[in-house]
Coordinates of C-alpha atoms and ligand atoms in Angstrom, one line a residue:
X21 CA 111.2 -32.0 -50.4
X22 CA 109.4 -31.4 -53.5
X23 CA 109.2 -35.0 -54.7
X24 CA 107.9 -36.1 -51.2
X25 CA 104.9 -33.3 -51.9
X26 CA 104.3 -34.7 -55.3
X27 CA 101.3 -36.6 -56.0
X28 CA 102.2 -37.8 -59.3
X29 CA 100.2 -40.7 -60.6
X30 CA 97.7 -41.1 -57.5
X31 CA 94.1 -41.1 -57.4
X32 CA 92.0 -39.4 -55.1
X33 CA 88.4 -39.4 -54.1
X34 CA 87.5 -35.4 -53.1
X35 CA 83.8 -35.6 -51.6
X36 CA 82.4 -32.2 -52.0
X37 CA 85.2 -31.6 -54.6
X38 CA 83.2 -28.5 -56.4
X39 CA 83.0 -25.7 -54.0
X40 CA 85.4 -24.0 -50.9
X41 CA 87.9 -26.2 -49.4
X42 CA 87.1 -29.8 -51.5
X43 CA 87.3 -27.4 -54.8
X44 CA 91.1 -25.8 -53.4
X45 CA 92.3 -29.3 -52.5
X46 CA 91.4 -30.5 -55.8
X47 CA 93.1 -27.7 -57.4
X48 CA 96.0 -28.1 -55.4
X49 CA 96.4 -32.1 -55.7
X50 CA 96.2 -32.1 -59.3
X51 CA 98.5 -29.8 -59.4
X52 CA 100.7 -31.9 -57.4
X53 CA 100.7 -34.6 -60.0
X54 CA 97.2 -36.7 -59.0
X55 CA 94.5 -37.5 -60.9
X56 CA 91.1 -36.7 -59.0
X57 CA 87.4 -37.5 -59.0
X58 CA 85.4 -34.7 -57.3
X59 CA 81.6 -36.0 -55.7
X60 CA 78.6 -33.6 -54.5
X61 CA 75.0 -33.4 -55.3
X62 CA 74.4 -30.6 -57.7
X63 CA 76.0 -31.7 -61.5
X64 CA 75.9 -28.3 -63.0
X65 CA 78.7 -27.4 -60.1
X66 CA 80.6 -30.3 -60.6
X67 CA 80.8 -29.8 -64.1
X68 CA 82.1 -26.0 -63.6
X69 CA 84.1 -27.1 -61.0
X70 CA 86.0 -30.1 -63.3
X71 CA 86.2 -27.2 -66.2
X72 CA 88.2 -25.4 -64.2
X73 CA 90.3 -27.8 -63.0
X74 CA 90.9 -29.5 -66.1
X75 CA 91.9 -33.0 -67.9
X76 CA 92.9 -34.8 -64.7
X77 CA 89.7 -34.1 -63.5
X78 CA 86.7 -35.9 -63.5
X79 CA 83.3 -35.6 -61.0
X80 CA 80.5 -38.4 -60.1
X81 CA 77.1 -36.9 -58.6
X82 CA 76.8 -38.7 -55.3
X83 CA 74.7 -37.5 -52.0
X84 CA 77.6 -39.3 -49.9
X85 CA 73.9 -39.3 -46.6
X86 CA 72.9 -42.7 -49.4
X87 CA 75.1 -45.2 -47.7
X88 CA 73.3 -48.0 -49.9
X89 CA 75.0 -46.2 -53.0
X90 CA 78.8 -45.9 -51.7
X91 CA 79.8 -49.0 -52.8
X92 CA 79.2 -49.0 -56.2
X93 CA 80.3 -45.8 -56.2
X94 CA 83.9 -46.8 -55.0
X95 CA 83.8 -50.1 -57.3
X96 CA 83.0 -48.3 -60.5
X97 CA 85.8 -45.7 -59.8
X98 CA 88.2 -48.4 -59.1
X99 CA 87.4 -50.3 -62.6
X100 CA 86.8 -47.3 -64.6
X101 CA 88.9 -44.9 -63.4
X102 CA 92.0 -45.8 -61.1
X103 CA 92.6 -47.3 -57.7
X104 CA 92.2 -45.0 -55.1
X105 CA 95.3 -44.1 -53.0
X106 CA 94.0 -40.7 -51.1
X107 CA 90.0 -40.1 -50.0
X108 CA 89.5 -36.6 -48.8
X109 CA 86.5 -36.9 -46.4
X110 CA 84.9 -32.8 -46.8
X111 CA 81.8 -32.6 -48.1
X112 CA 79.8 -31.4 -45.3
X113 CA 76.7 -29.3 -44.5
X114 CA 75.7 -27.3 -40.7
X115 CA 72.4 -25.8 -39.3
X116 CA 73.0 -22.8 -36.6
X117 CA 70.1 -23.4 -34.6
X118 CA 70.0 -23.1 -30.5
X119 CA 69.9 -26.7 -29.4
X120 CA 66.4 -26.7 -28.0
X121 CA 64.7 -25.4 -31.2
X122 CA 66.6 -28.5 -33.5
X123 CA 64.3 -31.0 -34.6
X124 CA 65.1 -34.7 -34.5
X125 CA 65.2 -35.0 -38.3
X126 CA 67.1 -32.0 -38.3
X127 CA 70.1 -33.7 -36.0
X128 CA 69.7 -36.9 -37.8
X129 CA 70.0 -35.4 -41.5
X130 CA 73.4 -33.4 -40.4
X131 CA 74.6 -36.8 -38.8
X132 CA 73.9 -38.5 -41.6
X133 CA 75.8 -36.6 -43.8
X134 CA 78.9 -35.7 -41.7
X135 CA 79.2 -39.1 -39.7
X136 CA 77.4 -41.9 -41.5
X137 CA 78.1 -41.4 -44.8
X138 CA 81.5 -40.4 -43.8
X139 CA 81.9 -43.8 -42.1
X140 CA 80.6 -45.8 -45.1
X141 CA 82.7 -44.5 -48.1
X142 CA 86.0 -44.5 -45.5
X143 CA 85.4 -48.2 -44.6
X144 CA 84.5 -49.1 -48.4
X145 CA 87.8 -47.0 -49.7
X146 CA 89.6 -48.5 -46.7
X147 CA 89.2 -52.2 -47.6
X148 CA 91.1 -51.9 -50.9
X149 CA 93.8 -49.6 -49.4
X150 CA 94.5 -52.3 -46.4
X151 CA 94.1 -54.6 -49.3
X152 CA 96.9 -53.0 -51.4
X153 CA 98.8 -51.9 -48.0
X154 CA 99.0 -48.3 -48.9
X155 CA 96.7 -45.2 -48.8
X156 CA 96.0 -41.8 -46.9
X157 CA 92.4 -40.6 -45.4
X158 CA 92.0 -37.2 -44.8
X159 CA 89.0 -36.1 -42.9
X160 CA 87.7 -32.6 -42.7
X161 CA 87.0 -31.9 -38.7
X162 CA 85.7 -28.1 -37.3
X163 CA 86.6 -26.3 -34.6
X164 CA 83.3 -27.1 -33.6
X165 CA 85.2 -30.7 -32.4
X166 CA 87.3 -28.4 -30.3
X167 CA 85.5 -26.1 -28.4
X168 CA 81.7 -25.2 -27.6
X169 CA 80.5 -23.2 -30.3
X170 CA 76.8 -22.6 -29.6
X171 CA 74.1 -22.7 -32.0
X172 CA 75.8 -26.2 -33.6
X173 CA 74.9 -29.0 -31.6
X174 CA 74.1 -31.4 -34.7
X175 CA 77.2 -30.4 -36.3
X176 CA 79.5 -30.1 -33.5
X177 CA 77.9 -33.8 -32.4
X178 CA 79.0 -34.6 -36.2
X179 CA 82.6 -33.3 -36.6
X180 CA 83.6 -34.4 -32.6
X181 CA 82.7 -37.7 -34.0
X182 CA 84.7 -37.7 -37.1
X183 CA 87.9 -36.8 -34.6
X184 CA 87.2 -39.6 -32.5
X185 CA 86.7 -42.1 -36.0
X186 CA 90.2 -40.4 -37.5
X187 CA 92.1 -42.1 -34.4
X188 CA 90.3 -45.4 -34.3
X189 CA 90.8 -46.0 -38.3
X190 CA 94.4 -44.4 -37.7
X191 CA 95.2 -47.3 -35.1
X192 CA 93.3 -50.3 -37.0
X193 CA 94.8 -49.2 -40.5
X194 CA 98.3 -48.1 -39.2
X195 CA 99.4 -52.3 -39.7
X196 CA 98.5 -51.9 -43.1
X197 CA 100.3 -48.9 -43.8
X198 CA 97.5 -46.8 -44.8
X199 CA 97.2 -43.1 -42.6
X200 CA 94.3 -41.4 -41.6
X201 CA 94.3 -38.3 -40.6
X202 CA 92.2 -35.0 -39.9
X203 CA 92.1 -31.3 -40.3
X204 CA 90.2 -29.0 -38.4
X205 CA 89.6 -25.6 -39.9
X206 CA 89.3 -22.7 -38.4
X207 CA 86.9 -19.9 -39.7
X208 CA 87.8 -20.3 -43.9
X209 CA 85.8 -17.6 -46.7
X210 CA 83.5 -20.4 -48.0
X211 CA 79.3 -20.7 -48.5
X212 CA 79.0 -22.1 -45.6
X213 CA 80.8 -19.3 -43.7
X214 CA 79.1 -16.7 -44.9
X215 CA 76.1 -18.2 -44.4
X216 CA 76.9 -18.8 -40.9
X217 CA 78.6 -15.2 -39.8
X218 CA 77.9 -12.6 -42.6
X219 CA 74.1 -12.7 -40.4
X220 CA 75.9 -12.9 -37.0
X221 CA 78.3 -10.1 -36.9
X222 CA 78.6 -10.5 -33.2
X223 CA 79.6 -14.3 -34.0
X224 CA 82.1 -12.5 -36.4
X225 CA 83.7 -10.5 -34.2
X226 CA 84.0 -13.2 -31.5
X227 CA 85.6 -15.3 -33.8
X228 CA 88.2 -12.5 -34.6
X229 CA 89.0 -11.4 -31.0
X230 CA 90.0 -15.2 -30.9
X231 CA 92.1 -15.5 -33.5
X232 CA 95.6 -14.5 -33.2
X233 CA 96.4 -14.1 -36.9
X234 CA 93.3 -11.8 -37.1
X235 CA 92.5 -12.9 -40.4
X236 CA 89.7 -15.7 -41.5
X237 CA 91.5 -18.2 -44.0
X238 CA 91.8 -18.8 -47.4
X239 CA 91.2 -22.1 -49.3
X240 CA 94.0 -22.2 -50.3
X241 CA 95.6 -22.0 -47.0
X242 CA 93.7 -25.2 -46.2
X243 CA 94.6 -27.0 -49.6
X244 CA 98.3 -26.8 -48.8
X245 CA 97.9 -28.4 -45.6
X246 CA 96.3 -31.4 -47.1
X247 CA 98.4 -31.8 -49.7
X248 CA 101.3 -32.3 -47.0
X249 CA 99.6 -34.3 -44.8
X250 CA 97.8 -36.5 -47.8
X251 CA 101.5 -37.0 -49.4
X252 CA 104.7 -38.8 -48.3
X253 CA 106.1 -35.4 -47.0
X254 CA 103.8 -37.2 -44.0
X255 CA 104.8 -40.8 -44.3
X256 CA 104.9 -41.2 -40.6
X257 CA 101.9 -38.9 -39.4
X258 CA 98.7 -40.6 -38.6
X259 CA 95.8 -40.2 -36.2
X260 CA 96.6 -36.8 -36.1
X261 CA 93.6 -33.2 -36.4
X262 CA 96.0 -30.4 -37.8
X263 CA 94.3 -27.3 -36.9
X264 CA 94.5 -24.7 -40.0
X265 CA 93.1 -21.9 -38.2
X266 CA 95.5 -18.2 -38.0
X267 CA 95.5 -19.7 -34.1
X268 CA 91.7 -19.8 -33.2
X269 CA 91.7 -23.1 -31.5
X270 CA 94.8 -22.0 -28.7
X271 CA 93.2 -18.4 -28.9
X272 CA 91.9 -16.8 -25.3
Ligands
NDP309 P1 80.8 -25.6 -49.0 O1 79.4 -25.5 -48.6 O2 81.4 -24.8 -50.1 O3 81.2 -27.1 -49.3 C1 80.5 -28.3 -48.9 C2 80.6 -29.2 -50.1 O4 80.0 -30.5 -49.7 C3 79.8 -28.8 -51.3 O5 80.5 -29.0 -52.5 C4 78.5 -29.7 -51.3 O6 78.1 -29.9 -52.6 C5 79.1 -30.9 -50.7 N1 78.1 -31.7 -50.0 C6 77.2 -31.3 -49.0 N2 76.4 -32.3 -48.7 C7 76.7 -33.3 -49.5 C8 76.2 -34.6 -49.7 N3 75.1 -35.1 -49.0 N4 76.8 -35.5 -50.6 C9 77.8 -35.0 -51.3 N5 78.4 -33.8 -51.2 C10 77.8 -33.0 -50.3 O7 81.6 -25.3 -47.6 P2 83.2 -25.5 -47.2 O8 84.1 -25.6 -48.3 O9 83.4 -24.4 -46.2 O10 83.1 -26.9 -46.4 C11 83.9 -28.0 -46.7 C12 84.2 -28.8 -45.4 O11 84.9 -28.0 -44.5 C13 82.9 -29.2 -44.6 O12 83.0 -30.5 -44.1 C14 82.8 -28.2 -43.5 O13 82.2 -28.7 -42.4 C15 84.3 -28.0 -43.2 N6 84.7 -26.8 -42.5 C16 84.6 -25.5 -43.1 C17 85.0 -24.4 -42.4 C18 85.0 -23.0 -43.0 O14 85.3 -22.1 -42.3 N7 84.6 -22.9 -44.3 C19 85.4 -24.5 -41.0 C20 85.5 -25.8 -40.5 C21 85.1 -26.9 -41.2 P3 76.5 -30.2 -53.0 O15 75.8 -29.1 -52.2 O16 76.5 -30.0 -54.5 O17 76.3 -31.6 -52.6

C-alpha cells in the first residue's frame, strides 16, 4: 500500500500552491516522492511557501483568471522543468454577498477564476497527459456545489460547475487513461475561512450543528485525501467529488 501512495519521480502542477490546502498538498506530495511547481499571484508567498517546502520545490507567479497566459505557462514547465503527470486545480477565491447586492463584474471575476481559468490550464495540461496516456486531475469543489449555502451565488455558480467539468473530462479522458477527479471540502482552518465565518458566528455555528465530527478540518486532513486519490492507490477512481468534510455534506 505504501508504494501505490508514493509519488516518486512525478511532477505536479499545485495552483494556489502557497497557502491552506494547495500549500498542505504540496507538502504532502513531495513528501510522497514528487517533485512540484506551486502557482498564485503574490511572489513574496510563493517564495516562503517553496522555502518551507524545500529542494523539490519550485513556484511560477501566474493569475491562473489570464487564460491568454496558460499556455506558456504549461509549455515552459514542460521544457524546463518536467512533464506534468498530476495538476491540482485549488487556487480559488469567494465573495459572501446576498445575491441581489453582487455586481456583474463581481460574478464574472469569481467565474473567471474558479471556472475559466480552471478550464483553460486542465485542457492545456490535459493535451499532453492524453498525449502521453497517463495523468491524474484533481479539482478542488466546495460544499457550496452541494448544498445552498446563501451569501455565495458567484462561488457556488463556480464550484457546481467545476463538479459538472470533473465528470465530463473524467468520461473524455478515461480512453486515455488519464483520471480526473474532485474533492469537495467541507469547512477547513484556512484565509478564506476565517474570512468567511470568524465575522458570521451564526454561519459558524450552523456549520457546526451540521457536522457530525463537530470539528472544522485541518489541511492536512485534506492533503491526505489528495494524495490518495492523485496516486495509484486510485488507479481505477475517476469522475468521482470525495467529500473531506467531518460529515457536513450528509449532516441534518
Ligand atoms: P486560500 O485563500 O489560502 O487559498 C487560495 C489560494 O489560491 C491562494 O494561494 C491564492 O494565492 C490562490 N489564488 C487565488 N486566486 C488566484 C489566481 N487568480 N491565480 C492564481 N492563484 C490564485 O484558501 P484555501 O486554502 O481555503 O482554498 C483553497 C481551495 O479550497 C479554494 O479553491 C477554495 O475554494 C477551496 N475550498 C476551501 C474550503 C475551506 O474550508 N478552506 C472549503 C471548500 C473549498 P494568491 O492570492 O497569491 O494568488
Amino acid at each position: 500500500m505504501k508504494d501505490l501512495l508514493s509519488l516518486n519521480g512525478k511532477g505536479a502542477l499545485i495552483t494556489g500552491g502557497g497557502t491552506g490546502i494547495g500549500l498542505a498538498i504540496s507538502r504532502e506530495f513531495i513528501e510522497a516522492g514528487a517533485r512540484v511547481t506551486i502557482t498564485g499571484r503574490r511572489e513574496d508567498v510563493l517564495r516562503e511557501a517553496c522555502r518551507t517546502l524545500g529542494a523539490n520545490a519550485s513556484y511560477r507567479v501566474c493569475d491562473v483568471s489570464q487564460t491568454a497566459t496558460l499556455p506558456s505557462l504549461v509549455d515552459g514547465l514542460e521544457s524546463e522543468r518536467f512533464p506534468l503527470d498530476i495538476l491540482v486545480n485549488n487556487a480559488g477565491i469567494n465573495l459572501k454577498k446576498a445575491a441581489l447586492e453582487v455586481t456583474d463584474e463581481e460574478f464574472g471575476r469569481i467565474i473567471q477564476t474558479n471556472l475559466n481559468g480552471l478550464f483553460a490550464l486542465t485542457r492545456e495540461v490535459g493535451r499532453r497527459m492524453v498525449a502521453r496516456r497517463r495523468g491524474a486531475i484533481l479539482n478542488i469543489t466546495s460544499m457550496a456545489a452541494l448544498y445552498a449555502l446563501t451569501k455565495v451565488a458567484a462561488y457556488s455558480a463556480s464550484k457546481t460547475a467545476v463538479l459538472g467539468l470533473t465528470r465530463v473530462l473524467a468520461a473524455e479522458f478515461g480512453p486515455s487513461g488519464v483520471r480526473v477527479n474532485a474533492i469537495a471540502p467541507g469547512f477547513i482552518f484556512s484565509d478564506m475561512t476565517a474570512k468567511a465565518l470568524d465575522s458570521d458566528p451564526d454561519r459558524k455555528r450552523r456549520v457546526m450543528e451540521r457536522t457530525p465530527m463537530g470539528r472544522m478540518g485541518q489541511t492536512e486532513e485534506v492533503a491526505a485525501a489528495a494524495l490518495f486519490l492523485c496516486s495509484d492507490a486510485a488507479s481505477f477512481i475517476t469522475g468521482v467529488n470525495l467529500p473531506v468534510d467531518g460529515g457536513n455534506s450528509i449532516g441534518f
